[in-house]
Coordinates of C-alpha atoms and ligand atoms in Angstrom, one line a residue:
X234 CA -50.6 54.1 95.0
X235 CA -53.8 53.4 93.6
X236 CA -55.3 50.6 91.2
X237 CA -57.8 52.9 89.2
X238 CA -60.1 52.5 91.7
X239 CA -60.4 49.5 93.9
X240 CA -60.1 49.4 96.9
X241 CA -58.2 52.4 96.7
X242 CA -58.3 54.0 100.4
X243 CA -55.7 57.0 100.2
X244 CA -52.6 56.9 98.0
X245 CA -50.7 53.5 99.2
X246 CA -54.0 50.9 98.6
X247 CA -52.3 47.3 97.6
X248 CA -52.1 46.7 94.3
X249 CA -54.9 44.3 93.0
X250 CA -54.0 40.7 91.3
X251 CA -56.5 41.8 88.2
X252 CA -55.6 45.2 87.8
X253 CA -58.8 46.5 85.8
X254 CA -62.3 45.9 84.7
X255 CA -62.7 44.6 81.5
X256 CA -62.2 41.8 79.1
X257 CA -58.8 40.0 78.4
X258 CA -57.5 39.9 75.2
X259 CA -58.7 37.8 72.6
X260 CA -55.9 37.9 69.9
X261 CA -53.0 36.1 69.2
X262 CA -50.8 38.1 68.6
X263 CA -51.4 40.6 71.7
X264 CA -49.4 41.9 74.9
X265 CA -52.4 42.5 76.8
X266 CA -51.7 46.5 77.2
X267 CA -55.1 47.4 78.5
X268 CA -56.8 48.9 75.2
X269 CA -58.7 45.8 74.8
X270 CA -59.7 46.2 78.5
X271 CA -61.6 49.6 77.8
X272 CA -64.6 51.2 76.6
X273 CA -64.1 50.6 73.3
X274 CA -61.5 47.7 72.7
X275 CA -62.4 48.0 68.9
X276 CA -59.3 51.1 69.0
X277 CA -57.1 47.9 69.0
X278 CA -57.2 47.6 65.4
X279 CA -55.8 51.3 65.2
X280 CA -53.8 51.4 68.3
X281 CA -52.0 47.9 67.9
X282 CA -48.2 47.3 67.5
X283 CA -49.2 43.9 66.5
X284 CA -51.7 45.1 63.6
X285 CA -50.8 47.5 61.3
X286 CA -48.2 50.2 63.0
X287 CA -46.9 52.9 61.5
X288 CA -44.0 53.9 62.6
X289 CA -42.8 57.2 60.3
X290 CA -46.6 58.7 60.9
X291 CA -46.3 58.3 64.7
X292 CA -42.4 59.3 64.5
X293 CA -43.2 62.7 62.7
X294 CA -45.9 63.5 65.1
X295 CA -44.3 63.0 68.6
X296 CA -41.0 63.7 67.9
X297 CA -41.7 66.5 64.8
X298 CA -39.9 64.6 62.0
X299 CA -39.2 60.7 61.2
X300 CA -36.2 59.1 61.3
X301 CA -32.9 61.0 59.7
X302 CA -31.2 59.1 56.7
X303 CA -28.4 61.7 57.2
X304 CA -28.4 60.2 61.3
X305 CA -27.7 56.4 60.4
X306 CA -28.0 55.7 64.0
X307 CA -31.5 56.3 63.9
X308 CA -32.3 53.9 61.8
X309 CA -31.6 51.5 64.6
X310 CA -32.6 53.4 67.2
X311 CA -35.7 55.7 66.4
X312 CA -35.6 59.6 66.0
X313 CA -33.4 61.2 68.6
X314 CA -31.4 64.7 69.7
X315 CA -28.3 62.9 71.6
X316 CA -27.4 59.9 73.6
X317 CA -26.2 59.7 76.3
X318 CA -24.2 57.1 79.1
X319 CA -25.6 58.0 82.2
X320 CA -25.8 57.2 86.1
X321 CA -27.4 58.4 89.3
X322 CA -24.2 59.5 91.8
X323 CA -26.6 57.9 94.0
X324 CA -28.2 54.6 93.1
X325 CA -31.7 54.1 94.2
X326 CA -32.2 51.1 96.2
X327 CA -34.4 48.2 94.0
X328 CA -33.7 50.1 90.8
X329 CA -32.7 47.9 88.0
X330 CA -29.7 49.8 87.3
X331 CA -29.7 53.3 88.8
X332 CA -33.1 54.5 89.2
X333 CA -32.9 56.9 86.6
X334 CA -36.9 55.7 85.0
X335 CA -38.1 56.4 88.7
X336 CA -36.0 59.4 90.0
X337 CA -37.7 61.4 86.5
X338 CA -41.2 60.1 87.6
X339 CA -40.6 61.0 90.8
X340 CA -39.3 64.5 89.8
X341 CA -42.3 64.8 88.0
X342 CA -44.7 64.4 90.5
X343 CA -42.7 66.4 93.5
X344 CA -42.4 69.4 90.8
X345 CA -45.9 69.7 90.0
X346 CA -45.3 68.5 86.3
X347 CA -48.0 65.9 86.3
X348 CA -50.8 64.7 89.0
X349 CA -49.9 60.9 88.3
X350 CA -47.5 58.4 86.9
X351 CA -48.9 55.2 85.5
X352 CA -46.5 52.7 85.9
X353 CA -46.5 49.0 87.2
X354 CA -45.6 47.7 90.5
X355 CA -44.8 44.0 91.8
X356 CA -48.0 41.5 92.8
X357 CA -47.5 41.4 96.5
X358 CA -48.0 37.3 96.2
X359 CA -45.1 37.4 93.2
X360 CA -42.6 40.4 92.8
X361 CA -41.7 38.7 89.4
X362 CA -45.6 40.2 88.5
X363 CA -46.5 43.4 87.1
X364 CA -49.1 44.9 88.5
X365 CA -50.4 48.4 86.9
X366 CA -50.6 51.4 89.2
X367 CA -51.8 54.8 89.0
X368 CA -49.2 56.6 91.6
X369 CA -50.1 60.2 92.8
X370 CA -47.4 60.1 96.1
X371 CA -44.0 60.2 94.7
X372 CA -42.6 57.9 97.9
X373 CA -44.7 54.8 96.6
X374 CA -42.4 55.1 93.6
X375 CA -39.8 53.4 95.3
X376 CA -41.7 50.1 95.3
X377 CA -41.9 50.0 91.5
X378 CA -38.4 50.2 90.7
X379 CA -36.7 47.3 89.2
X380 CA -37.7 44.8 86.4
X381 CA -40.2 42.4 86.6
X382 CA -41.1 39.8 83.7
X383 CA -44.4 39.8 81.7
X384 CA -46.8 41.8 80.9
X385 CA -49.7 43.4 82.0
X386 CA -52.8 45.7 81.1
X387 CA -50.8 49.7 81.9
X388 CA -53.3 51.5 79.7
X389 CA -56.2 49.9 81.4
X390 CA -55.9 52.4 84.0
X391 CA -55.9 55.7 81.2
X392 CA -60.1 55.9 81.8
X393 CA -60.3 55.9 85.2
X394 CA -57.6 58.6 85.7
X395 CA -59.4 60.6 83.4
X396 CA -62.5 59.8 85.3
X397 CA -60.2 60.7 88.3
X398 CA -59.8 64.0 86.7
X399 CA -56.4 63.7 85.7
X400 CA -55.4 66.0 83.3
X401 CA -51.1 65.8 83.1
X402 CA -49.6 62.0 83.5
X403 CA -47.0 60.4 83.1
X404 CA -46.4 57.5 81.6
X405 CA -43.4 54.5 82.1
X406 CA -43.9 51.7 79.9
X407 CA -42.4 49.4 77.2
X408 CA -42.4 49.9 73.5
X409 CA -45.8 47.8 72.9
X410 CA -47.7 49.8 75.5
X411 CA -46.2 53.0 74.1
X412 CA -46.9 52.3 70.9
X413 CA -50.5 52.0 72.1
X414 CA -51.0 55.0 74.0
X415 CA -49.1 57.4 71.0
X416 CA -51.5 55.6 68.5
X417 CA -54.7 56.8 71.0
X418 CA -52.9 59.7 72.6
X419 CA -54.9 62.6 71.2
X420 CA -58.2 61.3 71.8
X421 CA -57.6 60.1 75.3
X422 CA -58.3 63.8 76.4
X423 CA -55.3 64.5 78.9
X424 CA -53.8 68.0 78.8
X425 CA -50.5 66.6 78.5
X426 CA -48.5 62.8 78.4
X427 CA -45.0 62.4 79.5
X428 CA -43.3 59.3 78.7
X429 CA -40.7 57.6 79.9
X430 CA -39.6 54.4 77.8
X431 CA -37.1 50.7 78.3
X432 CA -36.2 49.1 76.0
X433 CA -37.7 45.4 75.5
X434 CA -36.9 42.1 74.3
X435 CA -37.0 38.9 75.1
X436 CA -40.0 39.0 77.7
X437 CA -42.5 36.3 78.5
X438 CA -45.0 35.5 80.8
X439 CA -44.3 35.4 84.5
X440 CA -45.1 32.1 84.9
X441 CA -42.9 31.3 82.4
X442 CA -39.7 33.0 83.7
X443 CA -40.5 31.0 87.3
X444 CA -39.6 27.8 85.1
X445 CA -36.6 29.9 83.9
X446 CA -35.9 30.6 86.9
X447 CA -35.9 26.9 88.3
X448 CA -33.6 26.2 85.7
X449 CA -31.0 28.8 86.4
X450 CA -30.5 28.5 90.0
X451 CA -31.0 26.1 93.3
X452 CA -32.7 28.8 94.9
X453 CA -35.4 30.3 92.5
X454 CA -37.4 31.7 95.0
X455 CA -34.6 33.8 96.7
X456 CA -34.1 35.5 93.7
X457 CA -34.3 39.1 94.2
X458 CA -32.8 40.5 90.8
X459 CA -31.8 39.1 87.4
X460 CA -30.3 41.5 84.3
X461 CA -28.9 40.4 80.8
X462 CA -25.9 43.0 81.0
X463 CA -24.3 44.9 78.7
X464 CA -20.9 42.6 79.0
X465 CA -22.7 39.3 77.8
X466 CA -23.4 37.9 81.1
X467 CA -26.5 37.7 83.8
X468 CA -26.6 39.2 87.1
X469 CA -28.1 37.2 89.7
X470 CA -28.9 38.5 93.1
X471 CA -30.3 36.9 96.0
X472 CA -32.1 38.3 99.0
X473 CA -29.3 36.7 101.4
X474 CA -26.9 39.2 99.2
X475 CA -25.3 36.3 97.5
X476 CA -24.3 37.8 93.7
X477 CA -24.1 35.2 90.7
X478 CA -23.0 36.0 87.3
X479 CA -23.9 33.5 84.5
X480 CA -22.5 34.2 80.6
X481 CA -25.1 34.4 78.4
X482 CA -23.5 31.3 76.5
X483 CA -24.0 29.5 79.7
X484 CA -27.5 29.9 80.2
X485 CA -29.6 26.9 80.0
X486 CA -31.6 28.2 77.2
X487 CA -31.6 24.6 75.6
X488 CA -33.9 23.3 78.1
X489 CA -36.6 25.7 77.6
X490 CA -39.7 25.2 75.8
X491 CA -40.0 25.9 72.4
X492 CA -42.6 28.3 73.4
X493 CA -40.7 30.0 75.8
X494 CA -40.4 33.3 73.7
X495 CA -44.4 34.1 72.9
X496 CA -44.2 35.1 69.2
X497 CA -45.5 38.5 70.4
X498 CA -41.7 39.4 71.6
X499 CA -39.8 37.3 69.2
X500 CA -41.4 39.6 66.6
X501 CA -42.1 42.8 68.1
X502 CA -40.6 45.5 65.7
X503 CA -39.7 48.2 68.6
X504 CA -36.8 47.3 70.8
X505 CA -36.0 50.9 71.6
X506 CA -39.4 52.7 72.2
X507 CA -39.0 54.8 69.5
X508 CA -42.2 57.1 70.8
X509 CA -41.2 57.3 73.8
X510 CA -39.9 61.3 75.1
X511 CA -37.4 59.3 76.5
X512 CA -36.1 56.0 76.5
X513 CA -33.7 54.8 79.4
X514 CA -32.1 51.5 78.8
X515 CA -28.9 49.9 79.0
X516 CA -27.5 48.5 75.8
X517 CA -25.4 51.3 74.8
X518 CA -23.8 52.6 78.3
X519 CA -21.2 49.4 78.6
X520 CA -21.8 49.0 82.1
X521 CA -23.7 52.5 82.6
X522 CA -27.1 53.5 81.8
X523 CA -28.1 54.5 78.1
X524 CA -30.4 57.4 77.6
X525 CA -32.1 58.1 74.1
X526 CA -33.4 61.7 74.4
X527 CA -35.7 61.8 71.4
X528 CA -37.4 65.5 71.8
X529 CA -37.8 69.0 73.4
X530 CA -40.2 66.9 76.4
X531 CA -37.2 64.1 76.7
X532 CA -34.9 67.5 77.3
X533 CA -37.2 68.8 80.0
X534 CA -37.0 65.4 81.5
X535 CA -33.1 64.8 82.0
X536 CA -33.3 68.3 83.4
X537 CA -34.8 67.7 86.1
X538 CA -32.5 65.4 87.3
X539 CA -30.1 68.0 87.7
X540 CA -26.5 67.6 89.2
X541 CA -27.9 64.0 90.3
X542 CA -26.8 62.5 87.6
X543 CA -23.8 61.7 86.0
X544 CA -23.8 62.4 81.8
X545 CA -21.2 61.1 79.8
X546 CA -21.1 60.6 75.6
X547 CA -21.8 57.4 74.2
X548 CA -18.5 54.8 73.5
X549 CA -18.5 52.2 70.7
X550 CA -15.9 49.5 70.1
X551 CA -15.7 46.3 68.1
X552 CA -17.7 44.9 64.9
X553 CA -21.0 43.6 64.9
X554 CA -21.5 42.5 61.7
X555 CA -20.8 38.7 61.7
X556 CA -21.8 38.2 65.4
X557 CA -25.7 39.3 63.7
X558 CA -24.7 37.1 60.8
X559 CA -24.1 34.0 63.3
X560 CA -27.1 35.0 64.8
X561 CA -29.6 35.3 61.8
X562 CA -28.2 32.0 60.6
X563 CA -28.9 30.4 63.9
X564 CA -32.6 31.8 64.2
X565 CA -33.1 30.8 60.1
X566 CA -31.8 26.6 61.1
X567 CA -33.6 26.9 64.4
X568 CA -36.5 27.3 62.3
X569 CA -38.7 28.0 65.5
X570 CA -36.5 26.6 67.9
X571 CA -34.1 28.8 70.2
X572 CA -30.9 30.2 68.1
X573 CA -28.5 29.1 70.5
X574 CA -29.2 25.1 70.3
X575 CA -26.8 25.5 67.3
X576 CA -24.2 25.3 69.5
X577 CA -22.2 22.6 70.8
X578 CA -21.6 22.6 74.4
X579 CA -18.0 22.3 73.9
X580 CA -18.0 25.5 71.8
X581 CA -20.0 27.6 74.9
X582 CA -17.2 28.6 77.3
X583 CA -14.7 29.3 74.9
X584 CA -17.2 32.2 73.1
X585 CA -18.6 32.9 76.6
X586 CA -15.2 33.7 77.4
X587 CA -14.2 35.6 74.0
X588 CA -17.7 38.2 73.8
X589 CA -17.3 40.3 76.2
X590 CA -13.3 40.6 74.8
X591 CA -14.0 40.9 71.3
X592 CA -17.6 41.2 71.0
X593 CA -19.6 44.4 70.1
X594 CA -19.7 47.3 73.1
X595 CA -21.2 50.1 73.7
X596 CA -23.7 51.9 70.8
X597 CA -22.0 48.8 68.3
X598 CA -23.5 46.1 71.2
X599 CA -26.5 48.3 70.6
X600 CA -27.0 48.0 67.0
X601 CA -25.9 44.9 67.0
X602 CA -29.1 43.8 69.4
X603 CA -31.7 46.4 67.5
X604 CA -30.7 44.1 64.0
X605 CA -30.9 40.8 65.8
X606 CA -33.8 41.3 66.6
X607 CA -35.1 42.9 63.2
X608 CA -33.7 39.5 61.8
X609 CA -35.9 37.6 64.4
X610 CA -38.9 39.6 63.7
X611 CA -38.8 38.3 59.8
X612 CA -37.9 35.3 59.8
X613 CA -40.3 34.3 62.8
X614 CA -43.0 35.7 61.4
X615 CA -42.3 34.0 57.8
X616 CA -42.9 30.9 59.9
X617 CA -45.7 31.3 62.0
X618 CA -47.8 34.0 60.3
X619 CA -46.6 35.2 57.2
X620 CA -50.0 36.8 55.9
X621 CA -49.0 39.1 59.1
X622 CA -45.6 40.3 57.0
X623 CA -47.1 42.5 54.9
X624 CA -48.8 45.0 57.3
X625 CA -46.3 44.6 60.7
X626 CA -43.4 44.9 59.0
X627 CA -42.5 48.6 58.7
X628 CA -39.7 49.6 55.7
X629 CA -37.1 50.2 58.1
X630 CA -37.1 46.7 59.5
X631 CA -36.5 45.4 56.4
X632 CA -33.5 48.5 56.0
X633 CA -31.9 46.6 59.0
X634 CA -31.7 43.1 57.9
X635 CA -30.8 43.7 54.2
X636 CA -27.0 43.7 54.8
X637 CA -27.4 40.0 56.2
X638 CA -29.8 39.2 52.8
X639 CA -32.7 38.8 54.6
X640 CA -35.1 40.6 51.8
X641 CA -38.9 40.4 51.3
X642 CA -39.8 37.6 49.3
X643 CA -42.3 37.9 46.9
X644 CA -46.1 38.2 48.5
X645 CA -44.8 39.7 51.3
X646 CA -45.4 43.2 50.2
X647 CA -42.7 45.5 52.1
X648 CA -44.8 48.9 52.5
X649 CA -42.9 51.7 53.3
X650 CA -43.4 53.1 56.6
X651 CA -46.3 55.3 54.9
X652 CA -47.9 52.1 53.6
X653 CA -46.4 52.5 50.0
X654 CA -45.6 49.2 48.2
X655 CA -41.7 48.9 48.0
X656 CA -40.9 48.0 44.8
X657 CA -38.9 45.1 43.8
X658 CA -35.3 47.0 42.9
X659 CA -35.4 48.7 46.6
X660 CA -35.4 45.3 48.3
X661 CA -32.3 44.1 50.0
Ligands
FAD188 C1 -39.1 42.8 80.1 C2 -38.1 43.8 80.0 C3 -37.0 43.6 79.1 C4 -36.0 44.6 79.0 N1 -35.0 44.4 78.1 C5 -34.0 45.4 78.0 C6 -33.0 45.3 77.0 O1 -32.9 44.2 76.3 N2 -32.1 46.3 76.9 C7 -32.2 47.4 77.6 O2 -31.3 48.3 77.5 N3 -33.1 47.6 78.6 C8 -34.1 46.6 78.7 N4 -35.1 46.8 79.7 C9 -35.1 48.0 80.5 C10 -34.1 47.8 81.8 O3 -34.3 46.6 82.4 C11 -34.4 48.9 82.8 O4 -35.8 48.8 83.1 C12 -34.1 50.2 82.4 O5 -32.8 50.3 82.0 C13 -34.4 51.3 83.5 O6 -33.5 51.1 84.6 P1 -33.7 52.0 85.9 O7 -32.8 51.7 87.0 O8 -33.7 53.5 85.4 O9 -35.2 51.7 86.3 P2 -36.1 51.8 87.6 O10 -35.9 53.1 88.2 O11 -35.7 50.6 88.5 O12 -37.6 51.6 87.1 C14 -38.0 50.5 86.3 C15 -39.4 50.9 85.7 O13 -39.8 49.8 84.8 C16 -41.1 49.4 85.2 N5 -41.3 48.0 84.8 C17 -40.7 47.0 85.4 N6 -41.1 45.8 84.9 C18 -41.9 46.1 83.9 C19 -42.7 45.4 83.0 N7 -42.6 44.1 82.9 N8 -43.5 46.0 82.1 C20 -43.6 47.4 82.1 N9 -42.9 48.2 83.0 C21 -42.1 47.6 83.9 C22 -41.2 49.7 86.7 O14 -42.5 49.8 87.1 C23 -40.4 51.0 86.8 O15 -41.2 52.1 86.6 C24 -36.1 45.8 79.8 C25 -37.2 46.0 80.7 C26 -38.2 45.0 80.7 C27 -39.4 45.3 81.7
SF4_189 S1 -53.7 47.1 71.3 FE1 -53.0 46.1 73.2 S2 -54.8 44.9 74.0 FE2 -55.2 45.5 71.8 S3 -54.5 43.7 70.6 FE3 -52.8 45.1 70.7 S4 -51.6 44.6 72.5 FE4 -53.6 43.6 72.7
SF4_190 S1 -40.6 42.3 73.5 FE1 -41.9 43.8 72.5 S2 -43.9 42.7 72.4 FE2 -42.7 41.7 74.0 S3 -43.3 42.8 75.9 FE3 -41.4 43.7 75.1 S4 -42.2 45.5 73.9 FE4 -43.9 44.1 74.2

């Protein structure tokens, strides 16, 4: 495993605390993904998520068309040839869920398809850290599996595995960092990108999830594990064994900061990694994994994981459409709060109990999550940066949330996703 260059002895060198040379960030709205940390941080202002993104250019160039109106799905979830439910017969120890994300890196490298995979791996002082590492010995992959919370500088380490003379590389990251490296992919001069998306939502820093953390259980530093599942509840696993599941109604979200949520997340516009070959998540699998297998390269990538996996199609049950309505009209009264101090405590285990009954599953759960946090995205912005609207809002954003009347308002230019003005009659 290797840090891009320091103190890099062999293929298994520790991880370093500041992962590459280079200045931090300097703007507000900003992730940190490592383009501001290179030679020329200026590509920011073309590569940013948080700037001006667009979406159907991007869309049409990786995946060889936008998004289908005649595929309604893909308006939630990005351009795509089939989804998929899916699971390793043989779970990988430390993966989040399976090890799928890994096991195709890891495939990658033992087959010859790429020299590297750029990926991040825990801080050795704080596994909740992401650390970004350049990986060339597909055995150190095991100790990046599993999720950790925050973010750090991935695409930092692009320059000096070119410099390294890295020509094919793989890439696992989330939608911001993705978003990123498809904006700056065909100048970075690599002979060919793989990349393996998650989905993302909700992150934070890492020393914010420790308070989170403290919160949620009498033994924060034991804990080894933590997911938001597909059935409405979080898994909690400690390194004694010990398994705790929490409804999300339960959590104690009330007793969070009000900053809790950096506005980068609660109005990032790509839950899915739409430009990702492949995007392996878990919303829509109820319980299983959910793979998004946008193009011909996302093909070539479940391929390789041969009879290892099990593939199954996509279920979807219930109705989501006045869970998201309950849930835009608690983000529009929280006004900047967190949605769920709307409701009473009494109210909390009855609905914890009743959402995983009669709540949203499988692609529905899905959708209902992707509009959620479209809503979010609008109505956060309108509050804290509303000059912002005009350019990081893409049309189809504003497709999602129409059916809950959340519409531009005048000044806040909709573009379609080719930076046309929307006019008036196609809002809402
Ligand atoms: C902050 C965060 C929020 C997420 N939210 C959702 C969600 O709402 N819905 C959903 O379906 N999926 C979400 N995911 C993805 C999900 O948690 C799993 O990572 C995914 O399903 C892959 O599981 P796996 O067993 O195949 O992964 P593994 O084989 O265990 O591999 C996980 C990979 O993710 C990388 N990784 C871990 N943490 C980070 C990080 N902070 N930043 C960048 N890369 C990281 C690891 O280095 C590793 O390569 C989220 C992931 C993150 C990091
Ligand atoms: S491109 Fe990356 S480093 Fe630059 S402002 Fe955006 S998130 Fe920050
Ligand atoms: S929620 Fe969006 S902005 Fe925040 S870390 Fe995830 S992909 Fe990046």
């Amino acid at each position: 495993m290797d840090d891009g260059g320091i103190g890099a002895a062999g293929r298994t060198a520790t991880p370093p605390r500041r992962a590459a040379a280079g200045e931090p960030p300097r703007r507000d709205l900003c992730t940190d993904c490592g383009i501001s940390r290179s030679s020329d941080p200026k590509r920011c202002g073309r590569a940013c998520q948080f700037i001006a993104p667009d979406y159907e250019r991007l869309e049409a160039r990786v995946h060889g068309r936008a998004r289908d109106p005649a595929r309604p799905d893909e308006l939630h979830f990005g351009p795509f040839r089939r989804m998929l439910r899916a699971a390793l017969h043989a779970p990988a120890a430390g993966a989040q869920w399976t090890g799928i994300t890994t096991r195709i890196a890891e495939r990658l490298l033992r087959t010859g398809a790429v020299e590297a995979v750029l990926t991040m791996a825990p801080d050795p002082q704080d596994r909740w850290r992401p650390v970004p590492v350049l990986v060339t010995d597909p055995a150190d992959l095991a100790r990046c599996r599993g999720m950790r919370m925050g973010y750090a500088p991935l695409l930092s380490l692009l320059e000096p595995a070119r410099a390294r003379g890295i020509a094919r590389l793989a890439v696992i990251g989330i939608p911001c960092q993705v978003y990123a490296l498809r904006a700056l992919e065909a100048e970075l001069g690599f002979e060919r990108i793989y990349v393996i998306g998650t989905p993302c939502s909700d992150n934070t820093t890492t020393e914010s999830f420790h308070g989170f953390l403290a919160l949620l259980d009498e033994a924060p530093q034991t804990i080894s594990y933590l997911e938001f599942r597909a059935d409405y509840r979080v898994e909690i696993r400690h390194d004694d064994g010990r398994v705790r599941t929490v409804p999300f109604l339960k959590l104690p979200i009330s007793k969070l900061p009000a900053d809790f949520f950096p506005l980068t997340c609660r109005t990032c516009v790509d839950y899915t990694n739409v430009l990702a070959d492949i995007t392996v998540g878990y919303m829509g699998g109820e319980g299983k994994q959910w793979l998004i297998v946008r193009n011909a390269r996302g093909e070539e990538l479940v391929s390789l994981l041969g009879d290892e996996v099990v593939l199954e199609a996509c279920g979807s049950k219930g109705a989501r459409a006045s869970a998201v309505k309950g849930f835009v009209a608690n983000v529009a009264r929280a006004a900047g709060g967190l949605p769920l101090r709307a409701m009473p405590d009494w109210a909390r285990p009855i609905v914890a109990w009743l959402q995983p009954r009669i709540g949203p599953r499988g692609l529905e759960f899905a959708r209902a999550r992707v509009e959620m946090k479209a809503a979010e995205t609008v109505l956060h912005l309108r509050r804290a940066r509303p000059q912002r609207m005009r350019t990081m809002i893409p049309a189809h954003v504003w497709r999602l949330v129409a059916p809950y009347g959340v519409a531009p308002q005048p000044g806040e230019h909709a573009r379609d996703d080719a930076g046309h003005d929307v006019p008036d009659d196609a809002r809402g």
